[in-house]
Short mmCIF file of C-alpha atoms in Angstrom, two decimals:
data_model
loop_
_atom_site.label_atom_id
_atom_site.label_comp_id
_atom_site.label_asym_id
_atom_site.label_seq_id
_atom_site.Cartn_x
_atom_site.Cartn_y
_atom_site.Cartn_z
CA UNK A 225 10.97 -10.14 13.85
CA UNK A 226 7.15 -10.94 14.58
CA UNK A 227 6.31 -14.05 12.89
CA UNK A 228 3.89 -14.12 10.41
CA UNK A 229 0.74 -11.21 10.01
CA UNK A 230 -1.79 -13.34 11.68
CA UNK A 231 -3.98 -10.47 13.57
CA UNK A 232 -5.41 -8.03 13.60
CA UNK A 233 -2.52 -6.31 15.66
CA UNK A 234 0.05 -7.32 12.86
CA UNK A 235 -1.37 -5.76 10.45
CA UNK A 236 -1.58 -2.28 12.22
CA UNK A 237 2.72 -2.77 12.74
CA UNK A 238 2.66 -3.71 9.12
CA UNK A 239 0.62 -0.64 8.09
CA UNK A 240 2.87 1.64 11.13
CA UNK A 241 6.20 0.42 9.71
CA UNK A 242 5.61 0.87 6.27
CA UNK A 243 4.28 4.54 6.62
CA UNK A 244 6.75 6.04 8.70
CA UNK A 245 8.83 5.22 6.07
CA UNK A 246 6.72 6.73 2.86
CA UNK A 247 6.43 10.04 5.48
CA UNK A 248 9.84 9.79 5.80
CA UNK A 249 10.79 9.56 2.29
CA UNK A 250 11.78 12.27 -0.42
CA UNK A 251 10.01 10.78 -3.17
CA UNK A 252 6.64 9.54 -1.51
CA UNK A 253 6.63 11.39 1.37
CA UNK A 254 6.06 15.54 -0.45
CA UNK A 255 3.11 13.23 -2.24
CA UNK A 256 1.12 11.92 0.38
CA UNK A 257 1.45 14.64 2.16
CA UNK A 258 -0.15 16.24 -0.40
CA UNK A 259 -2.94 14.39 0.25
CA UNK A 260 -3.27 13.64 3.93
CA UNK A 261 -2.04 17.41 4.88
CA UNK A 262 -1.06 16.23 8.54
CA UNK A 263 -4.25 13.92 8.99
CA UNK A 264 -2.91 10.93 8.66
CA UNK A 265 -4.52 8.77 11.18
CA UNK A 266 -8.17 7.84 8.76
CA UNK A 267 -5.47 7.03 6.31
CA UNK A 268 -4.17 4.86 8.50
CA UNK A 269 -7.43 3.10 9.34
CA UNK A 270 -8.39 2.84 6.07
CA UNK A 271 -4.99 0.62 5.49
CA UNK A 272 -5.40 -1.60 8.62
CA UNK A 273 -9.10 -3.05 6.71
CA UNK A 274 -7.70 -2.96 3.51
CA UNK A 275 -5.25 -5.32 4.20
CA UNK A 276 -6.94 -6.89 7.16
CA UNK A 277 -9.60 -7.84 4.84
CA UNK A 278 -6.87 -9.50 2.45
CA UNK A 279 -4.55 -10.78 4.25
CA UNK A 280 -6.61 -12.38 7.62
CA UNK A 281 -10.20 -12.67 5.40
CA UNK A 282 -11.82 -10.56 8.03
CA UNK A 283 -13.96 -7.91 5.43
CA UNK A 284 -13.73 -4.65 7.33
CA UNK A 285 -12.33 -3.48 4.23
CA UNK A 286 -14.79 -2.07 1.49
CA UNK A 287 -14.07 0.19 -1.52
CA UNK A 288 -12.00 0.65 -4.59
CA UNK A 289 -8.38 1.43 -3.71
CA UNK A 290 -7.57 2.58 -7.53
CA UNK A 291 -9.55 5.94 -8.13
CA UNK A 292 -7.67 8.05 -4.76
CA UNK A 293 -4.57 7.13 -6.93
CA UNK A 294 -6.30 8.01 -10.73
CA UNK A 295 -4.71 11.77 -10.31
CA UNK A 296 -1.94 11.74 -8.40
CA UNK A 297 1.42 12.77 -9.91
CA UNK A 298 2.83 9.25 -9.71
CA UNK A 299 4.45 7.00 -12.32
CA UNK A 300 6.37 3.96 -12.50
CA UNK A 301 9.07 5.42 -10.16
CA UNK A 302 6.77 5.99 -7.53
CA UNK A 303 5.90 2.24 -7.68
CA UNK A 304 9.11 1.54 -7.60
CA UNK A 305 9.91 2.94 -4.38
CA UNK A 306 6.43 2.54 -2.69
CA UNK A 307 7.09 -1.56 -3.77
CA UNK A 308 10.99 -0.98 -2.33
CA UNK A 309 10.07 0.38 0.81
CA UNK A 310 6.73 -2.14 1.12
CA UNK A 311 9.05 -4.86 0.72
CA UNK A 312 11.84 -3.81 3.45
CA UNK A 313 8.81 -3.35 6.26
CA UNK A 314 7.87 -6.56 5.45
CA UNK A 315 11.37 -7.93 5.34
CA UNK A 316 12.11 -6.18 8.31
CA UNK A 317 9.11 -7.35 10.61
CA UNK A 318 7.52 -10.16 9.59
CA UNK A 319 8.81 -13.97 7.71
CA UNK A 320 5.90 -16.82 7.07
CA UNK A 321 3.40 -17.81 4.21
CA UNK A 322 1.25 -14.20 5.00
CA UNK A 323 4.28 -12.31 5.35
CA UNK A 324 5.25 -13.72 1.29
CA UNK A 325 1.97 -13.13 0.30
CA UNK A 326 1.64 -9.72 1.67
CA UNK A 327 5.05 -9.10 -1.35
CA UNK A 328 3.08 -10.80 -3.14
CA UNK A 329 0.09 -8.46 -3.34
CA UNK A 330 1.97 -5.50 -3.17
CA UNK A 331 3.88 -6.06 -6.30
CA UNK A 332 0.24 -7.38 -8.36
CA UNK A 333 -1.18 -3.88 -7.11
CA UNK A 334 1.49 -1.75 -8.37
CA UNK A 335 1.45 -3.30 -11.66
CA UNK A 336 -2.03 -3.32 -11.76
CA UNK A 337 -1.87 0.32 -10.51
CA UNK A 338 0.85 1.32 -12.70
CA UNK A 339 -0.96 -0.28 -15.75
CA UNK A 340 -3.91 1.57 -15.16
CA UNK A 341 -2.42 5.05 -15.48
CA UNK A 342 -0.23 4.40 -17.96
CA UNK A 343 -3.13 3.27 -20.20
CA UNK A 344 -6.50 6.70 -18.52
CA UNK A 345 -2.90 9.11 -19.40
CA UNK A 346 -2.72 7.18 -23.39
CA UNK A 347 -6.60 7.33 -23.98
CA UNK A 348 -7.25 10.76 -21.77
CA UNK A 349 -10.76 10.47 -23.32
CA UNK A 350 -11.55 7.47 -21.63
#
């Protein structure tokens, strides 16, 4: 157990561990691989910056996380699996306030992304 997610190195451990699970997952792995096409490092670097900004308040990420997901062939089942893997990664490696916050934020992002995708698909003219 690494304690709480309170340093950049622990953010890296979170991201690397989580995406290790994603890469080997039968449901999520092929979708991610289709996008990153074996070039994982730029995606991981972006995720380090995203979670560093969210959890450590070190503003290194800029951008909007939703648009890259908007055209992916994903639905509620993918978000459910993504959250299962994320929760498991946090539980296996961390404990504390930031770990709890990371899970909460992931849950909220999953809900928001799923809602937005369902809306866009139900209203294609928007």
